[in-house]
């Protein structure tokens, strides 16, 4: 059963039934509720919504961008991801307005958002001047810094690498966290982080859970190899199978991830966030040889923009389909969008809705 789509549809209905009208920085207007949660067992399938077709490669590209520590949209645009173009265009509009008022020379024609995106890909000056969005997610994940550290000449903190090191050496730590909410640098960001931090948690797998994994990888029941000639089991079949599991490097732990989000564009943004953190959980699990367990989202201001209401109603009326599966071909640091393989994805058609920047 696909519980993820069902939870998401219930959240949409909750906002429609209980949301209060609020103004917002974009001027669009929202209806909003506060303090909700999404929970998903990764064993039930990859958390990619099926009640509307999702832009899979766009989501994977954005996560790759975060994990590279990149903050310039050049990589995104080159790989077909345009969701941050509007934020970069704000930088250009401010510059253009300033130039129009202050330069004594004739100002060139103002570029459109699409033209600026192309210029950022083709021209180093445009990329440097307008493509960088400030110290947003990737910078904080891979190169957290502060004025004190910079003054002392210290390198930034690679929170992702620290997390992986801690998972390998102290997996029961209660400090397995990554934070993007760098208070001292918020004013330098084009947009303060919406999903501002995440925490992971691990637990030991039972012998039975490891045995299931072993059977899935070998397509055989190893206990049969511990039977005596008379058909009885040997005295210590579990010990023998445990030895075999260890030799085959069968995981001994499961890992869960919980992210925190202050502001939730429920129709357009949240489906991306769910899938992105589901993929990040899989990548972390693969990096430290653990099994992805539970994905949890703690959601603050959960809203629908006023121009997403009818789209939400349409999605609520659709029947969920079976969740897909995902396979990863490369590691967490070096993967490209094509290295993440989506299989058996069936969905209803996409539902278009405007993005509010």
Short mmCIF file of C-alpha atoms in Angstrom, two decimals:
data_model
loop_
_atom_site.label_atom_id
_atom_site.label_comp_id
_atom_site.label_asym_id
_atom_site.label_seq_id
_atom_site.Cartn_x
_atom_site.Cartn_y
_atom_site.Cartn_z
CA UNK A 1 0.00 0.00 0.00
CA UNK A 2 1.20 3.50 -0.86
CA UNK A 3 0.85 5.36 2.44
CA UNK A 4 2.96 8.29 1.27
CA UNK A 5 0.55 9.66 -1.32
CA UNK A 6 -2.31 9.06 1.12
CA UNK A 7 -0.55 11.11 3.82
CA UNK A 8 0.24 13.86 1.35
CA UNK A 9 -3.35 14.03 0.09
CA UNK A 10 -4.57 14.18 3.70
CA UNK A 11 -2.17 17.08 4.33
CA UNK A 12 -3.54 18.95 1.31
CA UNK A 13 -7.08 18.40 2.59
CA UNK A 14 -6.05 19.52 6.08
CA UNK A 15 -4.81 22.83 4.68
CA UNK A 16 -7.97 23.32 2.63
CA UNK A 17 -10.17 22.56 5.67
CA UNK A 18 -8.20 24.29 8.43
CA UNK A 19 -5.85 26.76 6.78
CA UNK A 20 -5.96 30.45 7.65
CA UNK A 21 -5.32 33.15 5.09
CA UNK A 22 -1.91 34.80 5.35
CA UNK A 23 0.06 37.29 3.29
CA UNK A 24 3.59 36.37 2.27
CA UNK A 25 6.80 37.90 0.91
CA UNK A 26 5.93 36.92 -2.70
CA UNK A 27 2.63 38.84 -2.63
CA UNK A 28 0.71 35.75 -3.80
CA UNK A 29 -1.10 34.96 -0.56
CA UNK A 30 -1.49 31.58 1.14
CA UNK A 31 -3.71 29.45 3.32
CA UNK A 32 -1.63 27.96 6.08
CA UNK A 33 -1.53 25.52 9.00
CA UNK A 34 1.29 25.04 11.51
CA UNK A 35 3.15 22.01 12.81
CA UNK A 36 2.57 18.87 10.74
CA UNK A 37 4.59 15.71 10.08
CA UNK A 38 5.21 13.22 7.24
CA UNK A 39 6.52 9.70 8.03
CA UNK A 40 7.53 7.06 5.49
CA UNK A 41 9.05 3.59 5.76
CA UNK A 42 11.68 3.26 3.05
CA UNK A 43 10.97 -0.48 2.84
CA UNK A 44 7.59 0.42 1.28
CA UNK A 45 9.24 1.98 -1.77
CA UNK A 46 11.01 5.14 -2.81
CA UNK A 47 9.10 8.26 -1.64
CA UNK A 48 8.25 9.78 -5.02
CA UNK A 49 4.60 10.83 -5.28
CA UNK A 50 2.49 9.01 -7.83
CA UNK A 51 -0.65 11.17 -7.74
CA UNK A 52 1.14 13.55 -10.11
CA UNK A 53 4.16 13.02 -12.31
CA UNK A 54 7.29 14.33 -10.63
CA UNK A 55 10.25 16.01 -12.35
CA UNK A 56 12.67 13.30 -11.23
CA UNK A 57 15.90 14.51 -12.85
CA UNK A 58 15.33 18.08 -11.62
CA UNK A 59 15.16 16.85 -8.02
CA UNK A 60 18.25 14.63 -8.36
CA UNK A 61 20.21 17.47 -9.98
CA UNK A 62 19.40 19.84 -7.12
CA UNK A 63 20.57 17.31 -4.50
CA UNK A 64 23.79 16.71 -6.45
CA UNK A 65 24.29 20.49 -6.47
CA UNK A 66 23.86 20.70 -2.69
CA UNK A 67 26.28 17.84 -2.08
CA UNK A 68 28.90 19.40 -4.35
CA UNK A 69 28.84 22.43 -2.06
CA UNK A 70 27.89 24.54 -5.06
CA UNK A 71 25.86 27.75 -4.82
CA UNK A 72 26.00 28.90 -8.45
CA UNK A 73 23.09 27.96 -10.71
CA UNK A 74 25.42 27.27 -13.67
CA UNK A 75 25.58 23.55 -12.79
CA UNK A 76 21.81 23.40 -12.39
CA UNK A 77 20.99 25.08 -15.69
CA UNK A 78 23.54 22.98 -17.58
CA UNK A 79 21.74 19.89 -16.28
CA UNK A 80 18.21 21.05 -17.03
CA UNK A 81 17.22 22.26 -13.55
CA UNK A 82 15.72 25.76 -13.60
CA UNK A 83 13.98 25.99 -10.23
CA UNK A 84 16.49 28.52 -8.84
CA UNK A 85 16.60 30.73 -11.95
CA UNK A 86 14.04 33.16 -10.53
CA UNK A 87 16.16 33.73 -7.44
CA UNK A 88 19.24 34.45 -9.57
CA UNK A 89 17.17 36.81 -11.70
CA UNK A 90 16.45 38.90 -8.63
CA UNK A 91 20.19 39.64 -8.38
CA UNK A 92 20.21 40.70 -12.01
CA UNK A 93 17.15 42.96 -11.64
CA UNK A 94 18.69 44.78 -8.68
CA UNK A 95 21.92 45.30 -10.61
CA UNK A 96 20.09 46.44 -13.75
CA UNK A 97 17.96 48.91 -11.83
CA UNK A 98 21.04 50.33 -10.13
CA UNK A 99 22.95 50.61 -13.45
CA UNK A 100 19.99 52.27 -15.16
CA UNK A 101 19.93 54.99 -12.48
CA UNK A 102 23.65 55.59 -12.04
CA UNK A 103 25.54 54.96 -15.30
CA UNK A 104 26.06 57.93 -17.64
CA UNK A 105 26.09 55.58 -20.64
CA UNK A 106 23.27 53.91 -22.49
CA UNK A 107 22.23 50.72 -20.70
CA UNK A 108 21.87 47.56 -22.85
CA UNK A 109 18.48 45.91 -23.24
CA UNK A 110 17.36 44.11 -20.10
CA UNK A 111 17.77 40.34 -20.41
CA UNK A 112 14.82 38.05 -19.80
CA UNK A 113 15.10 35.34 -17.15
CA UNK A 114 15.66 32.71 -19.85
CA UNK A 115 18.33 34.82 -21.56
CA UNK A 116 20.14 35.37 -18.28
CA UNK A 117 20.19 31.62 -17.58
CA UNK A 118 21.79 30.99 -20.98
CA UNK A 119 24.32 33.78 -20.41
CA UNK A 120 25.30 32.29 -17.04
CA UNK A 121 26.09 28.99 -18.77
CA UNK A 122 28.06 30.59 -21.60
CA UNK A 123 29.80 33.55 -19.98
CA UNK A 124 32.01 33.50 -16.88
CA UNK A 125 31.24 37.13 -16.02
CA UNK A 126 27.48 36.56 -15.96
CA UNK A 127 27.94 33.35 -13.94
CA UNK A 128 30.07 35.09 -11.34
CA UNK A 129 28.03 38.29 -11.22
CA UNK A 130 24.50 36.86 -11.17
CA UNK A 131 24.64 33.06 -10.87
CA UNK A 132 25.77 32.78 -7.28
CA UNK A 133 23.01 32.74 -4.67
CA UNK A 134 25.11 33.35 -1.60
CA UNK A 135 26.01 30.86 1.16
CA UNK A 136 22.88 28.70 0.84
CA UNK A 137 22.47 24.94 1.41
CA UNK A 138 25.55 23.57 -0.36
CA UNK A 139 27.89 26.07 1.28
CA UNK A 140 26.54 25.32 4.75
CA UNK A 141 26.53 21.53 4.27
CA UNK A 142 30.07 21.32 2.93
CA UNK A 143 31.85 24.49 4.08
CA UNK A 144 30.15 25.97 7.16
CA UNK A 145 32.08 28.98 8.32
CA UNK A 146 31.85 31.97 10.59
CA UNK A 147 33.57 35.32 10.84
CA UNK A 148 35.61 34.02 13.78
CA UNK A 149 36.92 31.04 11.80
CA UNK A 150 37.71 33.20 8.79
CA UNK A 151 39.55 35.70 11.00
CA UNK A 152 41.64 32.84 12.42
CA UNK A 153 42.35 31.48 8.93
CA UNK A 154 40.50 28.20 9.58
CA UNK A 155 38.86 26.16 6.83
CA UNK A 156 35.10 25.76 6.74
CA UNK A 157 33.47 22.74 8.36
CA UNK A 158 32.38 19.91 6.06
CA UNK A 159 29.24 18.80 7.90
CA UNK A 160 28.48 15.96 5.48
CA UNK A 161 31.92 14.41 5.85
CA UNK A 162 31.77 14.85 9.62
CA UNK A 163 28.38 13.13 9.65
CA UNK A 164 29.71 10.17 7.67
CA UNK A 165 32.76 9.89 9.92
CA UNK A 166 30.56 9.91 13.03
CA UNK A 167 28.21 7.31 11.56
CA UNK A 168 31.17 4.99 11.05
CA UNK A 169 32.77 5.57 14.44
CA UNK A 170 29.92 6.46 16.81
CA UNK A 171 26.61 5.43 15.21
CA UNK A 172 24.62 5.75 18.46
CA UNK A 173 25.56 9.41 18.86
CA UNK A 174 22.70 11.85 19.43
CA UNK A 175 24.65 14.54 17.59
CA UNK A 176 24.34 13.20 14.05
CA UNK A 177 23.09 16.49 12.62
CA UNK A 178 23.60 18.85 9.68
CA UNK A 179 22.44 22.47 9.90
CA UNK A 180 21.94 25.03 7.13
CA UNK A 181 20.64 27.84 9.36
CA UNK A 182 23.86 29.84 9.75
CA UNK A 183 22.53 32.93 11.53
CA UNK A 184 25.62 34.98 10.79
CA UNK A 185 25.22 34.50 7.03
CA UNK A 186 21.45 34.64 6.51
CA UNK A 187 21.63 38.20 5.19
CA UNK A 188 24.03 37.04 2.44
CA UNK A 189 21.66 34.37 1.12
CA UNK A 190 19.21 35.01 -1.70
CA UNK A 191 16.70 33.03 0.41
CA UNK A 192 17.13 31.73 3.98
CA UNK A 193 16.89 27.90 4.10
CA UNK A 194 13.36 26.51 4.10
CA UNK A 195 14.49 23.01 5.11
CA UNK A 196 17.06 24.20 7.60
CA UNK A 197 18.53 21.04 9.12
CA UNK A 198 18.36 17.28 9.44
CA UNK A 199 19.27 14.59 11.95
CA UNK A 200 19.96 10.90 11.46
CA UNK A 201 19.45 8.00 13.84
CA UNK A 202 20.69 4.44 13.65
CA UNK A 203 19.73 1.19 15.32
CA UNK A 204 21.09 -2.34 15.27
CA UNK A 205 19.36 -4.79 12.96
CA UNK A 206 18.05 -7.99 14.48
CA UNK A 207 19.40 -11.33 13.33
CA UNK A 208 16.12 -11.96 11.50
CA UNK A 209 16.36 -8.62 9.66
CA UNK A 210 19.91 -9.40 8.54
CA UNK A 211 18.80 -12.88 7.48
CA UNK A 212 16.10 -11.38 5.25
CA UNK A 213 18.69 -9.13 3.59
CA UNK A 214 21.02 -12.08 3.06
CA UNK A 215 18.28 -14.13 1.41
CA UNK A 216 17.35 -11.19 -0.85
CA UNK A 217 20.95 -10.86 -2.03
CA UNK A 218 21.73 -14.55 -2.48
CA UNK A 219 18.26 -15.84 -3.44
CA UNK A 220 18.90 -18.78 -1.10
CA UNK A 221 18.14 -19.62 2.51
CA UNK A 222 21.55 -20.03 4.19
CA UNK A 223 20.04 -22.05 7.03
CA UNK A 224 19.67 -25.04 4.73
CA UNK A 225 23.44 -25.30 4.56
CA UNK A 226 23.48 -25.91 8.30
CA UNK A 227 21.36 -29.07 8.16
CA UNK A 228 22.79 -32.47 9.06
CA UNK A 229 22.51 -35.52 6.81
CA UNK A 230 19.45 -36.71 8.74
CA UNK A 231 17.61 -33.48 7.99
CA UNK A 232 18.03 -31.93 11.42
CA UNK A 233 19.65 -28.55 11.92
CA UNK A 234 23.16 -28.31 13.29
CA UNK A 235 23.47 -27.22 16.91
CA UNK A 236 24.43 -23.64 16.01
CA UNK A 237 22.86 -22.74 12.66
CA UNK A 238 22.50 -19.04 13.57
CA UNK A 239 26.16 -18.72 14.48
CA UNK A 240 27.17 -20.27 11.16
CA UNK A 241 24.80 -18.01 9.23
CA UNK A 242 25.99 -14.95 11.18
CA UNK A 243 29.54 -15.75 10.11
CA UNK A 244 28.41 -15.95 6.51
CA UNK A 245 26.50 -12.64 6.81
CA UNK A 246 29.60 -10.94 8.18
CA UNK A 247 31.76 -12.34 5.39
CA UNK A 248 29.31 -10.94 2.83
CA UNK A 249 29.26 -7.56 4.60
CA UNK A 250 25.52 -7.70 5.26
CA UNK A 251 24.57 -4.45 7.08
CA UNK A 252 24.33 -4.56 10.85
CA UNK A 253 22.41 -1.28 11.27
CA UNK A 254 19.42 0.63 9.93
CA UNK A 255 19.50 4.41 9.49
CA UNK A 256 16.63 6.92 9.62
CA UNK A 257 16.58 10.62 8.68
CA UNK A 258 14.42 13.43 10.03
CA UNK A 259 14.49 16.87 8.42
CA UNK A 260 13.07 20.14 9.78
CA UNK A 261 11.39 22.69 7.55
CA UNK A 262 10.28 26.18 8.59
CA UNK A 263 8.32 27.02 5.43
CA UNK A 264 6.56 24.46 3.22
CA UNK A 265 5.26 25.19 -0.29
CA UNK A 266 3.07 22.11 -0.02
CA UNK A 267 2.02 21.72 -3.65
CA UNK A 268 5.29 22.37 -5.49
CA UNK A 269 8.07 22.21 -2.91
CA UNK A 270 7.16 19.49 -0.43
CA UNK A 271 7.03 16.61 -2.95
CA UNK A 272 10.59 17.58 -3.98
CA UNK A 273 11.73 17.80 -0.35
CA UNK A 274 10.35 14.36 0.48
CA UNK A 275 12.04 12.70 -2.49
CA UNK A 276 15.29 14.63 -2.03
CA UNK A 277 15.71 13.65 1.61
CA UNK A 278 14.67 10.09 0.75
CA UNK A 279 17.49 9.97 -1.80
CA UNK A 280 19.93 11.56 0.65
CA UNK A 281 19.00 8.90 3.21
CA UNK A 282 19.70 6.17 0.65
CA UNK A 283 23.06 7.71 -0.21
CA UNK A 284 24.12 8.01 3.42
CA UNK A 285 23.04 4.41 4.02
CA UNK A 286 25.04 3.24 1.01
CA UNK A 287 28.11 5.21 2.12
CA UNK A 288 28.19 3.62 5.61
CA UNK A 289 26.71 0.20 4.71
CA UNK A 290 23.41 0.58 6.54
CA UNK A 291 19.79 -0.03 5.54
CA UNK A 292 17.48 2.97 4.91
CA UNK A 293 14.76 2.78 7.52
CA UNK A 294 12.38 5.69 8.21
CA UNK A 295 12.09 9.15 6.63
CA UNK A 296 10.44 11.84 8.75
CA UNK A 297 9.63 15.45 7.91
CA UNK A 298 8.81 17.98 10.64
CA UNK A 299 6.94 20.82 8.97
CA UNK A 300 6.42 24.34 10.33
CA UNK A 301 4.34 26.81 8.28
CA UNK A 302 2.61 24.39 5.89
CA UNK A 303 0.84 26.36 3.18
CA UNK A 304 -0.84 26.34 -0.19
CA UNK A 305 -0.41 29.40 -2.36
CA UNK A 306 -3.69 30.94 -3.45
CA UNK A 307 -2.94 29.98 -7.08
CA UNK A 308 -2.43 26.30 -6.14
CA UNK A 309 -5.86 25.62 -4.61
CA UNK A 310 -7.56 24.06 -7.62
CA UNK A 311 -4.47 21.98 -8.43
CA UNK A 312 -4.45 20.60 -4.88
CA UNK A 313 -8.12 19.63 -5.16
CA UNK A 314 -7.39 17.79 -8.41
CA UNK A 315 -4.53 15.82 -6.83
CA UNK A 316 -6.60 14.87 -3.78
CA UNK A 317 -9.08 13.10 -6.05
CA UNK A 318 -6.49 10.80 -7.65
CA UNK A 319 -5.85 7.17 -6.67
CA UNK A 320 -2.28 6.46 -5.45
CA UNK A 321 -0.19 3.94 -7.40
CA UNK A 322 2.61 1.63 -6.30
CA UNK A 323 5.79 3.44 -5.24
CA UNK A 324 8.90 3.02 -7.44
CA UNK A 325 12.39 1.77 -6.60
CA UNK A 326 15.73 3.54 -6.93
CA UNK A 327 19.30 2.30 -7.49
CA UNK A 328 22.46 4.37 -7.02
CA UNK A 329 25.49 3.80 -9.26
CA UNK A 330 27.99 6.19 -7.67
CA UNK A 331 28.97 7.60 -4.28
CA UNK A 332 27.53 10.54 -2.39
CA UNK A 333 30.31 12.95 -3.40
CA UNK A 334 30.74 12.21 -7.10
CA UNK A 335 27.33 11.21 -8.42
CA UNK A 336 25.69 12.92 -11.36
CA UNK A 337 21.94 12.94 -12.10
CA UNK A 338 22.20 9.97 -14.48
CA UNK A 339 23.87 7.87 -11.77
CA UNK A 340 20.56 7.54 -9.88
CA UNK A 341 18.26 5.04 -11.60
CA UNK A 342 14.50 5.27 -11.10
CA UNK A 343 12.64 2.04 -11.83
CA UNK A 344 8.97 1.05 -12.05
CA UNK A 345 7.65 4.59 -11.69
CA UNK A 346 4.00 4.91 -12.69
CA UNK A 347 2.08 8.08 -11.97
CA UNK A 348 -0.85 10.26 -12.90
CA UNK A 349 -0.08 13.16 -15.29
CA UNK A 350 1.75 16.25 -14.07
CA UNK A 351 -0.29 19.15 -12.70
CA UNK A 352 1.13 22.54 -13.62
CA UNK A 353 1.23 25.36 -11.07
CA UNK A 354 3.13 28.68 -10.98
CA UNK A 355 6.23 29.04 -8.82
CA UNK A 356 6.22 32.00 -6.42
CA UNK A 357 9.71 33.51 -5.94
#
